[in-house]
Amino acid sequence: TADGERCAQGRGEPWQRVRDMSVRHHANAYDPVLHQRGAYNEPARATTRERGRIATEVRMLQVLPHLLLKPGDLPEFVLVPGDPKRAEKIAESLNGATQLAANREYHTYRGTFRGIDVAVTSAGVGAAGAAIAYEEAIRAGARTLLRVGTAGSLCDEIVAGDLVVLIGAARGEGVSSQLIPPAMPAIADPDVTAALWAACQADGGRAHRGIGLTVDAFYRGVLDLGFETCAAAGALCVEMECSALFV
């Protein structure tokens, strides 16, 4: 092709680097390391048409493959429920909410709440899929992620309708063991949990604060999931996503 001839002549090499990278990686993948190394730089002598083609290619490479967002699309604060319908419901409470993307279980909205930019992204069920949402949300600009959803009570004091603020989670799921050493705990940010607890106290409703248990299995099989043991050790509730966020 003409592009190939220009590269063979020693011109347009950065353009070829962008083209080659789109072959080596998924077309929607964005690699910040390659970005820092200048892999997305456009040729200094590129024509207007070439610059347009390069810009389109770079935009494709920057789109995160699951959330379908680009760096900078999300504000600092992001709520992360599981159900896309729940994300839509939360978005109804935002001013000027718009849907940014929808792909698989990942549906994202952005708006404002009391003058603060806020987004909500659904993450599906389970730690592995949620970890994808957490990682890509951070790459898209999020800095404070609040996992919101339901949990099963492990103690008599917590009943349906109560709020639970988790300050940490026992790592009963599998994804975190592939991210950090087994001895490392899953601990939530203390400033965020303190703010959540203060809001619960100000609201005056029934609220609890402590450690949860994160597991992969929703239904019991023939093996013991350890609910009774973890409850005896102080776990308040069981859910399926928090420890992947806290690590």
CSV table of C-alpha atoms in Angstrom, one decimal:
chain,number,residue,atom,x,y,z
A,1,THR,CA,0.0,0.0,0.0
A,2,ALA,CA,1.0,3.6,-0.2
A,3,ASP,CA,1.4,3.7,3.6
A,4,GLY,CA,3.7,0.6,3.4
A,5,GLU,CA,5.8,2.3,0.7
A,6,ARG,CA,6.2,5.4,2.8
A,7,CYS,CA,7.3,3.3,5.7
A,8,ALA,CA,9.7,1.3,3.6
A,9,GLN,CA,11.3,4.6,2.5
A,10,GLY,CA,11.9,5.6,6.1
A,11,ARG,CA,9.0,8.1,6.2
A,12,GLY,CA,5.9,7.8,8.4
A,13,GLU,CA,7.5,5.4,10.8
A,14,PRO,CA,5.4,6.5,13.8
A,15,TRP,CA,2.3,5.9,11.7
A,16,GLN,CA,3.4,2.4,11.0
A,17,ARG,CA,4.0,1.9,14.7
A,18,VAL,CA,0.4,2.8,15.4
A,19,ARG,CA,-0.8,0.4,12.7
A,20,ASP,CA,1.4,-2.4,13.9
A,21,MET,CA,0.2,-1.8,17.5
A,22,SER,CA,-3.4,-2.2,16.4
A,23,VAL,CA,-2.5,-5.6,15.1
A,24,ARG,CA,-0.6,-6.7,18.2
A,25,HIS,CA,-3.3,-5.6,20.6
A,26,HIS,CA,-7.1,-5.6,20.5
A,27,ALA,CA,-8.3,-2.6,18.4
A,28,ASN,CA,-10.0,-1.1,21.5
A,29,ALA,CA,-7.1,-1.6,23.9
A,30,TYR,CA,-5.3,1.3,25.4
A,31,ASP,CA,-1.8,0.8,26.8
A,32,PRO,CA,-0.5,3.7,28.9
A,33,VAL,CA,3.1,2.4,28.9
A,34,LEU,CA,3.2,2.5,25.1
A,35,HIS,CA,1.6,5.9,25.3
A,36,GLN,CA,4.4,7.2,27.5
A,37,ARG,CA,6.9,5.7,25.1
A,38,GLY,CA,5.4,7.8,22.2
A,39,ALA,CA,3.7,4.9,20.4
A,40,TYR,CA,0.7,7.2,19.7
A,41,ASN,CA,2.8,10.1,18.3
A,42,GLU,CA,1.8,11.2,14.8
A,43,PRO,CA,4.4,11.7,12.1
A,44,ALA,CA,5.9,15.2,12.0
A,45,ARG,CA,5.4,15.4,8.2
A,46,ALA,CA,2.0,13.7,8.0
A,47,THR,CA,-0.5,15.1,5.6
A,48,THR,CA,-3.9,16.3,6.7
A,49,ARG,CA,-5.5,13.1,5.6
A,50,GLU,CA,-2.9,11.0,7.4
A,51,ARG,CA,-3.3,13.0,10.6
A,52,GLY,CA,-7.1,12.4,10.4
A,53,ARG,CA,-6.5,8.7,10.0
A,54,ILE,CA,-4.0,8.6,12.8
A,55,ALA,CA,-6.4,10.5,15.1
A,56,THR,CA,-9.1,7.9,14.4
A,57,GLU,CA,-6.8,5.0,15.1
A,58,VAL,CA,-5.6,6.5,18.4
A,59,ARG,CA,-9.1,7.1,19.5
A,60,MET,CA,-9.9,3.5,18.8
A,61,LEU,CA,-6.8,2.4,20.8
A,62,GLN,CA,-7.8,4.5,23.7
A,63,VAL,CA,-11.3,3.1,24.1
A,64,LEU,CA,-11.3,0.7,27.1
A,65,PRO,CA,-12.5,-2.7,25.8
A,66,HIS,CA,-15.3,-3.5,28.3
A,67,LEU,CA,-16.7,-0.2,29.6
A,68,LEU,CA,-16.2,1.4,26.2
A,69,LEU,CA,-15.0,4.6,27.8
A,70,LYS,CA,-11.9,6.7,27.1
A,71,PRO,CA,-9.4,8.2,29.6
A,72,GLY,CA,-11.1,11.3,31.0
A,73,ASP,CA,-14.7,10.2,30.5
A,74,LEU,CA,-15.3,9.6,34.2
A,75,PRO,CA,-15.3,12.1,37.1
A,76,GLU,CA,-13.5,11.4,40.4
A,77,PHE,CA,-16.6,9.8,42.1
A,78,VAL,CA,-18.2,6.7,40.7
A,79,LEU,CA,-20.9,4.5,42.2
A,80,VAL,CA,-20.7,0.8,41.2
A,81,PRO,CA,-23.8,-1.3,41.5
A,82,GLY,CA,-24.1,-4.8,40.0
A,83,ASP,CA,-27.4,-4.6,38.0
A,84,PRO,CA,-27.5,-2.3,34.9
A,85,LYS,CA,-31.2,-1.6,35.8
A,86,ARG,CA,-30.0,-0.4,39.3
A,87,ALA,CA,-27.4,1.8,37.6
A,88,GLU,CA,-30.2,3.3,35.5
A,89,LYS,CA,-32.3,3.8,38.6
A,90,ILE,CA,-29.4,5.6,40.4
A,91,ALA,CA,-28.8,7.8,37.4
A,92,GLU,CA,-32.4,9.0,37.6
A,93,SER,CA,-31.3,10.8,40.9
A,94,LEU,CA,-28.6,12.7,39.1
A,95,ASN,CA,-29.1,16.1,37.4
A,96,GLY,CA,-28.4,16.1,33.7
A,97,ALA,CA,-27.6,12.4,33.6
A,98,THR,CA,-26.5,11.0,30.2
A,99,GLN,CA,-25.6,7.5,29.3
A,100,LEU,CA,-22.0,7.3,28.3
A,101,ALA,CA,-21.8,3.6,27.2
A,102,ALA,CA,-23.5,0.2,27.5
A,103,ASN,CA,-21.7,-3.0,26.8
A,104,ARG,CA,-22.5,-6.4,28.3
A,105,GLU,CA,-23.2,-5.9,32.0
A,106,TYR,CA,-21.3,-2.6,32.0
A,107,HIS,CA,-23.7,0.4,31.7
A,108,THR,CA,-22.3,3.9,32.6
A,109,TYR,CA,-24.1,7.1,33.3
A,110,ARG,CA,-22.7,10.6,34.2
A,111,GLY,CA,-24.4,13.6,35.8
A,112,THR,CA,-24.2,15.8,38.9
A,113,PHE,CA,-25.5,15.4,42.5
A,114,ARG,CA,-25.7,18.5,44.6
A,115,GLY,CA,-23.3,20.2,42.2
A,116,ILE,CA,-20.7,17.4,42.2
A,117,ASP,CA,-19.8,15.4,39.1
A,118,VAL,CA,-20.8,11.8,39.7
A,119,ALA,CA,-20.9,8.7,37.5
A,120,VAL,CA,-22.5,5.3,38.0
A,121,THR,CA,-21.2,2.1,36.3
A,122,SER,CA,-22.8,-1.3,36.7
A,123,ALA,CA,-20.4,-4.2,37.1
A,124,GLY,CA,-22.5,-7.4,37.0
A,125,VAL,CA,-22.3,-10.2,39.5
A,126,GLY,CA,-19.0,-11.5,41.0
A,127,ALA,CA,-15.5,-10.3,41.8
A,128,ALA,CA,-13.8,-11.2,38.5
A,129,GLY,CA,-16.2,-9.1,36.3
A,130,ALA,CA,-16.4,-6.3,38.9
A,131,ALA,CA,-12.5,-6.1,38.9
A,132,ILE,CA,-12.6,-5.3,35.2
A,133,ALA,CA,-15.1,-2.5,35.9
A,134,TYR,CA,-12.9,-1.1,38.7
A,135,GLU,CA,-9.7,-1.2,36.7
A,136,GLU,CA,-11.2,0.4,33.6
A,137,ALA,CA,-13.1,3.0,35.6
A,138,ILE,CA,-9.8,4.1,37.2
A,139,ARG,CA,-8.2,4.3,33.8
A,140,ALA,CA,-11.2,6.4,32.6
A,141,GLY,CA,-10.6,8.9,35.5
A,142,ALA,CA,-12.3,7.5,38.6
A,143,ARG,CA,-10.5,8.0,41.9
A,144,THR,CA,-13.2,7.1,44.5
A,145,LEU,CA,-15.2,4.0,43.8
A,146,LEU,CA,-18.2,3.2,46.0
A,147,ARG,CA,-19.6,-0.4,45.6
A,148,VAL,CA,-23.3,-0.3,46.3
A,149,GLY,CA,-25.6,-3.3,46.4
A,150,THR,CA,-27.1,-6.0,48.5
A,151,ALA,CA,-25.6,-8.6,50.9
A,152,GLY,CA,-26.6,-11.5,53.0
A,153,SER,CA,-26.6,-11.1,56.7
A,154,LEU,CA,-24.3,-13.4,58.8
A,155,CYS,CA,-25.6,-12.2,62.2
A,156,ASP,CA,-29.0,-11.8,63.9
A,157,GLU,CA,-28.4,-8.0,64.5
A,158,ILE,CA,-28.5,-7.2,60.7
A,159,VAL,CA,-32.0,-7.5,59.2
A,160,ALA,CA,-33.5,-6.7,55.7
A,161,GLY,CA,-33.3,-2.9,55.0
A,162,ASP,CA,-30.3,-2.2,57.2
A,163,LEU,CA,-27.2,-0.5,55.9
A,164,VAL,CA,-23.8,-2.0,56.2
A,165,VAL,CA,-20.5,-0.1,55.7
A,166,LEU,CA,-17.7,-2.5,55.1
A,167,ILE,CA,-14.2,-1.4,56.3
A,168,GLY,CA,-12.7,-4.6,54.9
A,169,ALA,CA,-13.5,-8.0,53.5
A,170,ALA,CA,-12.3,-11.6,54.0
A,171,ARG,CA,-10.9,-12.7,50.6
A,172,GLY,CA,-13.1,-15.8,49.9
A,173,GLU,CA,-13.1,-15.1,46.1
A,174,GLY,CA,-10.4,-16.1,43.6
A,175,VAL,CA,-9.5,-13.0,41.7
A,176,SER,CA,-7.6,-11.2,44.5
A,177,SER,CA,-5.2,-14.1,44.9
A,178,GLN,CA,-4.1,-13.4,41.4
A,179,LEU,CA,-3.5,-9.8,42.2
A,180,ILE,CA,-1.8,-9.6,45.6
A,181,PRO,CA,-0.1,-12.1,48.0
A,182,PRO,CA,-2.4,-14.2,50.1
A,183,ALA,CA,-1.2,-12.6,53.4
A,184,MET,CA,-2.3,-9.1,52.3
A,185,PRO,CA,-5.7,-8.0,53.6
A,186,ALA,CA,-8.5,-6.3,51.6
A,187,ILE,CA,-9.0,-3.0,53.4
A,188,ALA,CA,-11.3,-0.2,52.3
A,189,ASP,CA,-10.1,3.4,52.3
A,190,PRO,CA,-10.5,4.7,55.9
A,191,ASP,CA,-11.4,8.3,54.8
A,192,VAL,CA,-14.2,7.0,52.5
A,193,THR,CA,-15.6,4.6,55.1
A,194,ALA,CA,-15.5,7.3,57.7
A,195,ALA,CA,-17.5,9.6,55.5
A,196,LEU,CA,-20.0,6.8,54.7
A,197,TRP,CA,-20.4,6.0,58.4
A,198,ALA,CA,-20.9,9.7,59.3
A,199,ALA,CA,-23.6,9.9,56.6
A,200,CYS,CA,-25.3,6.9,58.0
A,201,GLN,CA,-25.3,8.3,61.5
A,202,ALA,CA,-26.7,11.6,60.3
A,203,ASP,CA,-29.5,9.8,58.4
A,204,GLY,CA,-30.5,8.1,61.7
A,205,GLY,CA,-31.4,4.7,60.1
A,206,ARG,CA,-30.2,1.3,61.1
A,207,ALA,CA,-26.6,0.9,60.1
A,208,HIS,CA,-23.6,-1.3,60.9
A,209,ARG,CA,-19.9,-1.1,60.3
A,210,GLY,CA,-17.4,-3.9,60.1
A,211,ILE,CA,-15.8,-6.7,58.0
A,212,GLY,CA,-17.6,-8.6,55.3
A,213,LEU,CA,-17.0,-11.9,53.5
A,214,THR,CA,-16.6,-11.9,49.7
A,215,VAL,CA,-17.1,-15.3,47.9
A,216,ASP,CA,-17.6,-16.5,44.3
A,217,ALA,CA,-20.3,-19.0,44.8
A,218,PHE,CA,-23.9,-17.8,45.1
A,219,TYR,CA,-25.5,-21.3,45.6
A,220,ARG,CA,-24.2,-23.9,48.0
A,221,GLY,CA,-22.6,-27.1,46.6
A,222,VAL,CA,-21.3,-30.0,48.6
A,223,LEU,CA,-18.5,-28.0,50.2
A,224,ASP,CA,-18.8,-25.7,53.2
A,225,LEU,CA,-18.5,-22.0,52.1
A,226,GLY,CA,-17.3,-21.0,55.6
A,227,PHE,CA,-20.2,-18.8,56.5
A,228,GLU,CA,-20.5,-20.0,60.1
A,229,THR,CA,-16.8,-19.8,60.7
A,230,CYS,CA,-16.5,-16.3,59.3
A,231,ALA,CA,-19.5,-15.2,61.2
A,232,ALA,CA,-17.9,-16.5,64.4
A,233,ALA,CA,-14.8,-14.5,63.5
A,234,GLY,CA,-16.8,-11.3,63.2
A,235,ALA,CA,-17.9,-11.1,59.6
A,236,LEU,CA,-21.2,-9.1,59.3
A,237,CYS,CA,-22.4,-10.1,55.9
A,238,VAL,CA,-21.5,-12.0,52.7
A,239,GLU,CA,-21.4,-10.6,49.2
A,240,MET,CA,-19.5,-11.2,46.0
A,241,GLU,CA,-17.5,-8.1,44.9
A,242,CYS,CA,-16.0,-5.9,47.7
A,243,SER,CA,-12.7,-7.6,48.4
A,244,ALA,CA,-11.7,-7.2,44.7
A,245,LEU,CA,-12.2,-3.5,45.1
A,246,PHE,CA,-10.5,-3.2,48.4
A,247,VAL,CA,-7.2,-4.7,47.2
